[in-house]
């Protein structure tokens, strides 16, 4: 599992930090930082992609205000330890979701050339941010009746559309 980002600090700690932060200054035009998306404001989904062992995941901001999630989607697999690791490797950082916008990521669940024996699970859990519980999606709902194969899973960062997410996965895994 990767460490929780600073975006996932408890609300009491966030409130304390907010009192220490400088306020927006109308005279200089600086703006207040974009808040972290509330889990109730963001929906997540996953679908099987045409390429074997690849999932297309999305996060949609259903509010009229911009908010941020972690730039790395959190994708876990049933009872297996850990989450899909980011490609390219990175640390947590904010990703801005505009009002009513959708972010996309590609997840390779198993390396077909890995030569290993992948595990098979009956669900994946997807969260837009590590501070969120996420949504569990069954293999059957993904139209994968034999289950989701998992071996060394990786995820792209959030992208503005599916094409750059698929391209980023292709470049990172070859």
Short mmCIF file of N, CA, C and O in Angstrom, two decimals, residues 48-154:
data_model
loop_
_atom_site.label_atom_id
_atom_site.label_comp_id
_atom_site.label_asym_id
_atom_site.label_seq_id
_atom_site.Cartn_x
_atom_site.Cartn_y
_atom_site.Cartn_z
N UNK A 48 -13.97 -3.11 -18.19
CA UNK A 48 -12.89 -3.85 -18.84
C UNK A 48 -12.60 -3.18 -20.18
O UNK A 48 -13.52 -2.84 -20.93
N UNK A 49 -11.35 -2.99 -20.49
CA UNK A 49 -10.96 -2.41 -21.77
C UNK A 49 -10.86 -3.53 -22.81
O UNK A 49 -10.93 -4.71 -22.47
N UNK A 50 -10.69 -3.16 -24.06
CA UNK A 50 -10.57 -4.17 -25.11
C UNK A 50 -9.29 -4.98 -24.97
O UNK A 50 -9.24 -6.14 -25.34
N UNK A 51 -8.25 -4.36 -24.45
CA UNK A 51 -6.97 -5.05 -24.26
C UNK A 51 -7.07 -5.97 -23.04
O UNK A 51 -7.61 -5.56 -22.00
N UNK A 52 -6.56 -7.20 -23.12
CA UNK A 52 -6.65 -8.12 -21.98
C UNK A 52 -5.95 -7.55 -20.74
O UNK A 52 -4.91 -6.89 -20.85
N UNK A 53 -6.53 -7.81 -19.58
CA UNK A 53 -5.96 -7.42 -18.30
C UNK A 53 -5.79 -5.92 -18.13
O UNK A 53 -4.90 -5.45 -17.42
N UNK A 54 -6.66 -5.15 -18.78
CA UNK A 54 -6.64 -3.69 -18.63
C UNK A 54 -8.04 -3.22 -18.26
O UNK A 54 -9.04 -3.68 -18.83
N UNK A 55 -8.09 -2.32 -17.28
CA UNK A 55 -9.35 -1.71 -16.87
C UNK A 55 -9.30 -0.21 -17.17
O UNK A 55 -8.25 0.42 -17.07
N UNK A 56 -10.44 0.32 -17.54
CA UNK A 56 -10.61 1.76 -17.74
C UNK A 56 -11.36 2.26 -16.53
O UNK A 56 -12.46 1.79 -16.25
N UNK A 57 -10.77 3.18 -15.78
CA UNK A 57 -11.44 3.71 -14.60
C UNK A 57 -11.69 5.21 -14.78
O UNK A 57 -10.94 5.90 -15.48
N UNK A 58 -12.76 5.67 -14.15
CA UNK A 58 -13.10 7.09 -14.24
C UNK A 58 -13.47 7.63 -12.87
O UNK A 58 -13.89 6.88 -11.99
N UNK A 59 -13.32 8.92 -12.74
CA UNK A 59 -13.78 9.67 -11.56
C UNK A 59 -14.45 10.93 -12.08
O UNK A 59 -13.86 11.67 -12.87
N UNK A 60 -15.70 11.15 -11.67
CA UNK A 60 -16.46 12.30 -12.15
C UNK A 60 -16.87 13.18 -10.99
O UNK A 60 -17.43 12.70 -10.00
N UNK A 61 -16.58 14.46 -11.12
CA UNK A 61 -16.97 15.47 -10.14
C UNK A 61 -18.40 15.90 -10.48
O UNK A 61 -18.64 16.49 -11.52
N UNK A 62 -19.34 15.63 -9.60
CA UNK A 62 -20.75 15.95 -9.85
C UNK A 62 -21.17 17.29 -9.25
O UNK A 62 -22.37 17.56 -9.15
N UNK A 63 -20.23 18.11 -8.88
CA UNK A 63 -20.58 19.39 -8.27
C UNK A 63 -20.31 20.54 -9.23
O UNK A 63 -19.67 20.37 -10.26
N UNK A 64 -20.76 21.73 -8.85
CA UNK A 64 -20.56 22.94 -9.64
C UNK A 64 -19.27 23.66 -9.25
O UNK A 64 -19.03 24.77 -9.72
N UNK A 65 -18.45 23.03 -8.39
CA UNK A 65 -17.19 23.64 -7.96
C UNK A 65 -16.04 22.69 -8.25
O UNK A 65 -16.17 21.48 -8.12
N UNK A 66 -14.90 23.25 -8.58
CA UNK A 66 -13.70 22.44 -8.78
C UNK A 66 -13.24 21.89 -7.44
O UNK A 66 -13.46 22.49 -6.39
N UNK A 67 -12.60 20.72 -7.48
CA UNK A 67 -12.01 20.13 -6.28
C UNK A 67 -10.83 19.27 -6.73
O UNK A 67 -10.63 19.08 -7.94
N UNK A 68 -10.05 18.80 -5.79
CA UNK A 68 -8.88 17.99 -6.15
C UNK A 68 -8.98 16.59 -5.53
O UNK A 68 -9.56 16.40 -4.47
N UNK A 69 -8.39 15.64 -6.26
CA UNK A 69 -8.17 14.29 -5.78
C UNK A 69 -6.68 14.03 -5.93
O UNK A 69 -5.95 14.85 -6.50
N UNK A 70 -6.20 12.91 -5.44
CA UNK A 70 -4.80 12.57 -5.64
C UNK A 70 -4.58 12.25 -7.11
O UNK A 70 -5.45 11.68 -7.76
N UNK A 71 -3.42 12.60 -7.67
CA UNK A 71 -3.18 12.33 -9.09
C UNK A 71 -3.06 10.84 -9.39
O UNK A 71 -3.09 10.44 -10.53
N UNK A 72 -2.92 10.02 -8.34
CA UNK A 72 -2.80 8.58 -8.51
C UNK A 72 -4.10 7.93 -8.05
O UNK A 72 -4.46 8.01 -6.87
N UNK A 73 -4.85 7.29 -8.95
CA UNK A 73 -6.05 6.59 -8.50
C UNK A 73 -5.66 5.47 -7.53
O UNK A 73 -4.58 4.89 -7.63
N UNK A 74 -6.54 5.17 -6.60
CA UNK A 74 -6.31 4.07 -5.67
C UNK A 74 -7.13 2.88 -6.16
O UNK A 74 -8.36 2.95 -6.20
N UNK A 75 -6.43 1.82 -6.57
CA UNK A 75 -7.09 0.62 -7.09
C UNK A 75 -6.55 -0.57 -6.32
O UNK A 75 -5.34 -0.83 -6.33
N UNK A 76 -7.45 -1.28 -5.62
CA UNK A 76 -7.07 -2.47 -4.87
C UNK A 76 -7.87 -3.66 -5.40
O UNK A 76 -8.89 -3.50 -6.07
N UNK A 77 -7.42 -4.85 -5.04
CA UNK A 77 -7.96 -6.07 -5.63
C UNK A 77 -8.39 -7.04 -4.53
O UNK A 77 -7.56 -7.69 -3.91
N UNK A 78 -9.72 -7.10 -4.31
CA UNK A 78 -10.34 -8.00 -3.33
C UNK A 78 -9.52 -8.03 -2.05
O UNK A 78 -9.24 -6.98 -1.48
N UNK A 79 -9.09 -9.22 -1.62
CA UNK A 79 -8.37 -9.36 -0.35
C UNK A 79 -6.85 -9.35 -0.50
O UNK A 79 -6.14 -9.64 0.44
N UNK A 80 -6.34 -9.00 -1.69
CA UNK A 80 -4.89 -8.94 -1.88
C UNK A 80 -4.33 -7.68 -1.23
O UNK A 80 -4.99 -6.64 -1.20
N UNK A 81 -3.10 -7.76 -0.75
CA UNK A 81 -2.45 -6.61 -0.13
C UNK A 81 -1.99 -5.62 -1.19
O UNK A 81 -1.58 -6.00 -2.27
N UNK A 82 -2.03 -4.36 -0.84
CA UNK A 82 -1.48 -3.32 -1.67
C UNK A 82 -2.43 -2.79 -2.72
O UNK A 82 -3.56 -3.24 -2.86
N UNK A 83 -1.94 -1.80 -3.44
CA UNK A 83 -2.70 -1.15 -4.51
C UNK A 83 -1.86 -1.16 -5.77
O UNK A 83 -0.64 -1.37 -5.72
N UNK A 84 -2.51 -0.92 -6.91
CA UNK A 84 -1.78 -0.79 -8.17
C UNK A 84 -0.77 0.34 -8.01
O UNK A 84 -1.08 1.40 -7.47
N UNK A 85 0.44 0.10 -8.44
CA UNK A 85 1.48 1.12 -8.31
C UNK A 85 1.44 2.06 -9.51
O UNK A 85 1.05 1.66 -10.60
N UNK A 86 1.79 3.32 -9.30
CA UNK A 86 1.70 4.30 -10.39
C UNK A 86 2.83 4.14 -11.40
O UNK A 86 3.97 3.88 -11.05
N UNK A 87 2.46 4.32 -12.66
CA UNK A 87 3.43 4.40 -13.75
C UNK A 87 3.15 5.68 -14.51
O UNK A 87 2.02 5.87 -14.97
N UNK A 88 4.12 6.54 -14.69
CA UNK A 88 5.45 6.44 -14.12
C UNK A 88 5.42 6.63 -12.61
O UNK A 88 4.46 7.21 -12.08
N UNK A 89 6.46 6.12 -11.94
CA UNK A 89 6.50 6.27 -10.48
C UNK A 89 6.41 7.75 -10.09
O UNK A 89 6.97 8.61 -10.76
N UNK A 90 5.69 8.01 -9.03
CA UNK A 90 5.50 9.38 -8.58
C UNK A 90 5.07 9.39 -7.13
O UNK A 90 4.80 8.34 -6.55
N UNK A 91 5.01 10.57 -6.57
CA UNK A 91 4.48 10.78 -5.22
C UNK A 91 3.10 11.39 -5.34
O UNK A 91 2.73 11.92 -6.38
N UNK A 92 2.36 11.35 -4.27
CA UNK A 92 1.04 11.97 -4.23
C UNK A 92 1.14 13.45 -4.55
O UNK A 92 2.10 14.12 -4.16
N UNK A 93 0.14 13.93 -5.26
CA UNK A 93 0.02 15.35 -5.58
C UNK A 93 -1.42 15.59 -6.01
O UNK A 93 -2.12 14.65 -6.39
N UNK A 94 -1.89 16.82 -5.94
CA UNK A 94 -3.28 17.07 -6.31
C UNK A 94 -3.52 16.99 -7.82
O UNK A 94 -2.65 17.37 -8.61
N UNK A 95 -4.69 16.50 -8.18
CA UNK A 95 -5.19 16.53 -9.55
C UNK A 95 -6.52 17.26 -9.51
O UNK A 95 -7.43 16.86 -8.79
N UNK A 96 -6.64 18.34 -10.25
CA UNK A 96 -7.84 19.18 -10.21
C UNK A 96 -8.93 18.62 -11.12
O UNK A 96 -8.69 18.37 -12.29
N UNK A 97 -10.10 18.43 -10.53
CA UNK A 97 -11.29 18.03 -11.28
C UNK A 97 -12.18 19.26 -11.42
O UNK A 97 -12.69 19.78 -10.42
N UNK A 98 -12.35 19.73 -12.63
CA UNK A 98 -13.22 20.87 -12.88
C UNK A 98 -14.67 20.48 -12.58
O UNK A 98 -14.99 19.29 -12.48
N UNK A 99 -15.55 21.45 -12.44
CA UNK A 99 -16.96 21.13 -12.20
C UNK A 99 -17.51 20.22 -13.32
O UNK A 99 -17.29 20.48 -14.50
N UNK A 100 -18.15 19.13 -12.92
CA UNK A 100 -18.78 18.18 -13.83
C UNK A 100 -17.80 17.49 -14.78
O UNK A 100 -18.22 16.92 -15.79
N UNK A 101 -16.51 17.54 -14.49
CA UNK A 101 -15.49 16.91 -15.34
C UNK A 101 -15.25 15.47 -14.92
O UNK A 101 -15.50 15.08 -13.78
N UNK A 102 -14.72 14.70 -15.86
CA UNK A 102 -14.37 13.31 -15.62
C UNK A 102 -12.89 13.10 -15.89
O UNK A 102 -12.37 13.58 -16.90
N UNK A 103 -12.22 12.41 -14.98
CA UNK A 103 -10.82 12.02 -15.16
C UNK A 103 -10.79 10.53 -15.51
O UNK A 103 -11.67 9.76 -15.10
N UNK A 104 -9.77 10.12 -16.26
CA UNK A 104 -9.66 8.75 -16.74
C UNK A 104 -8.28 8.19 -16.38
O UNK A 104 -7.30 8.93 -16.39
N UNK A 105 -8.23 6.90 -16.12
CA UNK A 105 -6.95 6.22 -15.89
C UNK A 105 -7.05 4.81 -16.46
O UNK A 105 -8.15 4.25 -16.58
N UNK A 106 -5.91 4.25 -16.80
CA UNK A 106 -5.83 2.88 -17.28
C UNK A 106 -5.08 2.06 -16.25
O UNK A 106 -4.05 2.49 -15.73
N UNK A 107 -5.60 0.86 -15.96
CA UNK A 107 -4.98 -0.03 -14.98
C UNK A 107 -4.66 -1.35 -15.67
O UNK A 107 -5.55 -1.99 -16.23
N UNK A 108 -3.39 -1.74 -15.64
CA UNK A 108 -3.01 -3.07 -16.12
C UNK A 108 -3.00 -3.96 -14.89
O UNK A 108 -2.24 -3.73 -13.95
N UNK A 109 -3.88 -4.96 -14.88
CA UNK A 109 -4.03 -5.80 -13.70
C UNK A 109 -3.00 -6.92 -13.65
O UNK A 109 -2.62 -7.36 -12.57
N UNK A 110 -2.57 -7.40 -14.81
CA UNK A 110 -1.58 -8.49 -14.86
C UNK A 110 -0.69 -8.29 -16.07
O UNK A 110 -1.17 -7.93 -17.15
N UNK A 111 0.59 -8.55 -15.90
CA UNK A 111 1.55 -8.43 -16.99
C UNK A 111 1.51 -9.72 -17.81
O UNK A 111 1.92 -10.78 -17.33
N UNK A 112 1.00 -9.68 -19.05
CA UNK A 112 0.89 -10.89 -19.85
C UNK A 112 2.24 -11.52 -20.17
O UNK A 112 2.33 -12.72 -20.40
N UNK A 113 3.31 -10.73 -20.15
CA UNK A 113 4.64 -11.26 -20.45
C UNK A 113 5.42 -11.58 -19.19
O UNK A 113 6.58 -11.94 -19.25
N UNK A 114 4.77 -11.45 -18.04
CA UNK A 114 5.46 -11.62 -16.77
C UNK A 114 5.90 -13.03 -16.46
O UNK A 114 6.80 -13.26 -15.67
N UNK A 115 5.28 -14.03 -17.08
CA UNK A 115 5.67 -15.41 -16.83
C UNK A 115 5.25 -15.93 -15.46
O UNK A 115 5.47 -17.07 -15.13
N UNK A 116 4.63 -15.08 -14.66
CA UNK A 116 4.22 -15.48 -13.32
C UNK A 116 2.82 -16.09 -13.37
O UNK A 116 2.14 -16.03 -14.40
N UNK A 117 2.40 -16.64 -12.28
CA UNK A 117 1.06 -17.18 -12.18
C UNK A 117 0.19 -16.17 -11.45
O UNK A 117 0.26 -16.04 -10.23
N UNK A 118 -0.63 -15.44 -12.22
CA UNK A 118 -1.44 -14.40 -11.58
C UNK A 118 -2.49 -14.99 -10.65
O UNK A 118 -2.92 -16.13 -10.82
N UNK A 119 -2.87 -14.21 -9.67
CA UNK A 119 -3.99 -14.54 -8.80
C UNK A 119 -5.26 -14.11 -9.51
O UNK A 119 -5.23 -13.20 -10.35
N UNK A 120 -6.37 -14.68 -9.15
CA UNK A 120 -7.66 -14.27 -9.70
C UNK A 120 -8.54 -13.84 -8.54
O UNK A 120 -8.65 -14.55 -7.54
N UNK A 121 -9.13 -12.64 -8.67
CA UNK A 121 -10.00 -12.10 -7.62
C UNK A 121 -11.37 -11.83 -8.20
O UNK A 121 -11.54 -11.71 -9.42
N UNK A 122 -12.36 -11.71 -7.31
CA UNK A 122 -13.72 -11.51 -7.76
C UNK A 122 -14.18 -10.06 -7.72
O UNK A 122 -15.33 -9.76 -8.04
N UNK A 123 -13.28 -9.12 -7.35
CA UNK A 123 -13.66 -7.71 -7.33
C UNK A 123 -12.44 -6.79 -7.29
O UNK A 123 -11.35 -7.22 -6.93
N UNK A 124 -12.69 -5.55 -7.67
CA UNK A 124 -11.69 -4.48 -7.53
C UNK A 124 -12.38 -3.33 -6.80
O UNK A 124 -13.60 -3.16 -6.90
N UNK A 125 -11.60 -2.55 -6.07
CA UNK A 125 -12.12 -1.35 -5.42
C UNK A 125 -11.36 -0.16 -5.99
O UNK A 125 -10.13 -0.17 -6.06
N UNK A 126 -12.11 0.83 -6.42
CA UNK A 126 -11.54 2.02 -7.05
C UNK A 126 -11.92 3.24 -6.22
O UNK A 126 -13.08 3.40 -5.84
N UNK A 127 -10.93 4.09 -5.94
CA UNK A 127 -11.18 5.35 -5.24
C UNK A 127 -10.46 6.47 -5.98
O UNK A 127 -9.35 6.28 -6.48
N UNK A 128 -11.10 7.62 -6.04
CA UNK A 128 -10.49 8.78 -6.70
C UNK A 128 -9.37 9.37 -5.88
O UNK A 128 -8.48 10.04 -6.40
N UNK A 129 -9.38 9.11 -4.58
CA UNK A 129 -8.42 9.70 -3.66
C UNK A 129 -8.21 8.70 -2.51
O UNK A 129 -9.16 8.02 -2.12
N UNK A 130 -7.00 8.61 -1.96
CA UNK A 130 -6.78 7.64 -0.87
C UNK A 130 -7.57 7.94 0.40
O UNK A 130 -7.73 7.07 1.24
N UNK A 131 -8.13 9.15 0.51
CA UNK A 131 -8.95 9.47 1.68
C UNK A 131 -10.38 8.93 1.52
O UNK A 131 -11.15 8.96 2.47
N UNK A 132 -10.72 8.44 0.35
CA UNK A 132 -12.05 7.90 0.07
C UNK A 132 -12.07 6.39 0.28
O UNK A 132 -11.07 5.72 0.08
N UNK A 133 -13.23 5.86 0.65
CA UNK A 133 -13.39 4.40 0.79
C UNK A 133 -13.41 3.73 -0.57
O UNK A 133 -12.96 2.61 -0.73
N UNK A 134 -13.96 4.38 -1.57
CA UNK A 134 -14.01 3.84 -2.91
C UNK A 134 -15.25 3.00 -3.17
O UNK A 134 -16.09 2.81 -2.30
N UNK A 135 -15.32 2.50 -4.37
CA UNK A 135 -16.44 1.67 -4.82
C UNK A 135 -15.90 0.31 -5.23
O UNK A 135 -14.96 0.22 -6.02
N UNK A 136 -16.52 -0.75 -4.72
CA UNK A 136 -16.13 -2.10 -5.09
C UNK A 136 -16.97 -2.55 -6.27
O UNK A 136 -18.20 -2.42 -6.26
N UNK A 137 -16.30 -3.07 -7.28
CA UNK A 137 -16.95 -3.50 -8.51
C UNK A 137 -16.61 -4.97 -8.72
O UNK A 137 -15.42 -5.35 -8.70
N UNK A 138 -17.61 -5.80 -8.90
CA UNK A 138 -17.38 -7.24 -9.06
C UNK A 138 -16.83 -7.56 -10.45
O UNK A 138 -17.05 -6.81 -11.41
N UNK A 139 -16.17 -8.70 -10.53
CA UNK A 139 -15.67 -9.17 -11.83
C UNK A 139 -16.83 -9.38 -12.79
O UNK A 139 -16.73 -9.07 -13.98
N UNK A 140 -17.95 -9.88 -12.28
CA UNK A 140 -19.12 -10.09 -13.13
C UNK A 140 -19.61 -8.77 -13.71
O UNK A 140 -19.97 -8.70 -14.89
N UNK A 141 -19.62 -7.69 -12.91
CA UNK A 141 -20.04 -6.38 -13.40
C UNK A 141 -19.06 -5.84 -14.44
O UNK A 141 -19.43 -5.03 -15.29
N UNK A 142 -17.81 -6.29 -14.38
CA UNK A 142 -16.80 -5.91 -15.37
C UNK A 142 -16.87 -6.79 -16.62
O UNK A 142 -16.07 -6.64 -17.53
N UNK A 143 -17.83 -7.72 -16.63
CA UNK A 143 -17.97 -8.70 -17.71
C UNK A 143 -16.73 -9.60 -17.80
O UNK A 143 -16.26 -9.94 -18.89
N UNK A 144 -16.21 -9.95 -16.63
CA UNK A 144 -15.06 -10.86 -16.51
C UNK A 144 -15.50 -12.05 -15.64
O UNK A 144 -15.13 -12.14 -14.48
N UNK A 145 -16.32 -12.95 -16.21
CA UNK A 145 -16.91 -14.02 -15.40
C UNK A 145 -15.89 -14.97 -14.76
O UNK A 145 -16.20 -15.61 -13.75
N UNK A 146 -14.71 -15.04 -15.29
CA UNK A 146 -13.66 -15.89 -14.71
C UNK A 146 -12.85 -15.16 -13.64
O UNK A 146 -11.92 -15.71 -13.07
N UNK A 147 -13.17 -13.89 -13.40
CA UNK A 147 -12.47 -13.10 -12.40
C UNK A 147 -11.45 -12.16 -13.01
O UNK A 147 -11.21 -12.17 -14.22
N UNK A 148 -10.88 -11.34 -12.16
CA UNK A 148 -9.86 -10.37 -12.57
C UNK A 148 -8.49 -10.98 -12.26
O UNK A 148 -8.20 -11.31 -11.11
N UNK A 149 -7.68 -11.13 -13.29
CA UNK A 149 -6.31 -11.65 -13.10
C UNK A 149 -5.44 -10.53 -12.54
O UNK A 149 -5.48 -9.41 -13.05
N UNK A 150 -4.63 -10.85 -11.52
CA UNK A 150 -3.81 -9.83 -10.87
C UNK A 150 -2.39 -10.34 -10.70
O UNK A 150 -2.17 -11.40 -10.08
N UNK A 151 -1.43 -9.61 -11.23
CA UNK A 151 -0.01 -9.84 -10.98
C UNK A 151 0.72 -8.55 -11.30
O UNK A 151 0.72 -8.09 -12.44
N UNK A 152 1.32 -7.92 -10.30
CA UNK A 152 2.06 -6.67 -10.44
C UNK A 152 1.22 -5.59 -11.12
O UNK A 152 1.60 -5.06 -12.16
N UNK A 153 0.06 -5.23 -10.53
CA UNK A 153 -0.81 -4.24 -11.17
C UNK A 153 -0.21 -2.83 -11.14
O UNK A 153 0.47 -2.45 -10.20
N UNK A 154 -0.47 -2.10 -12.22
CA UNK A 154 0.00 -0.71 -12.34
C UNK A 154 -1.15 0.16 -12.83
O UNK A 154 -2.07 -0.31 -13.50
#
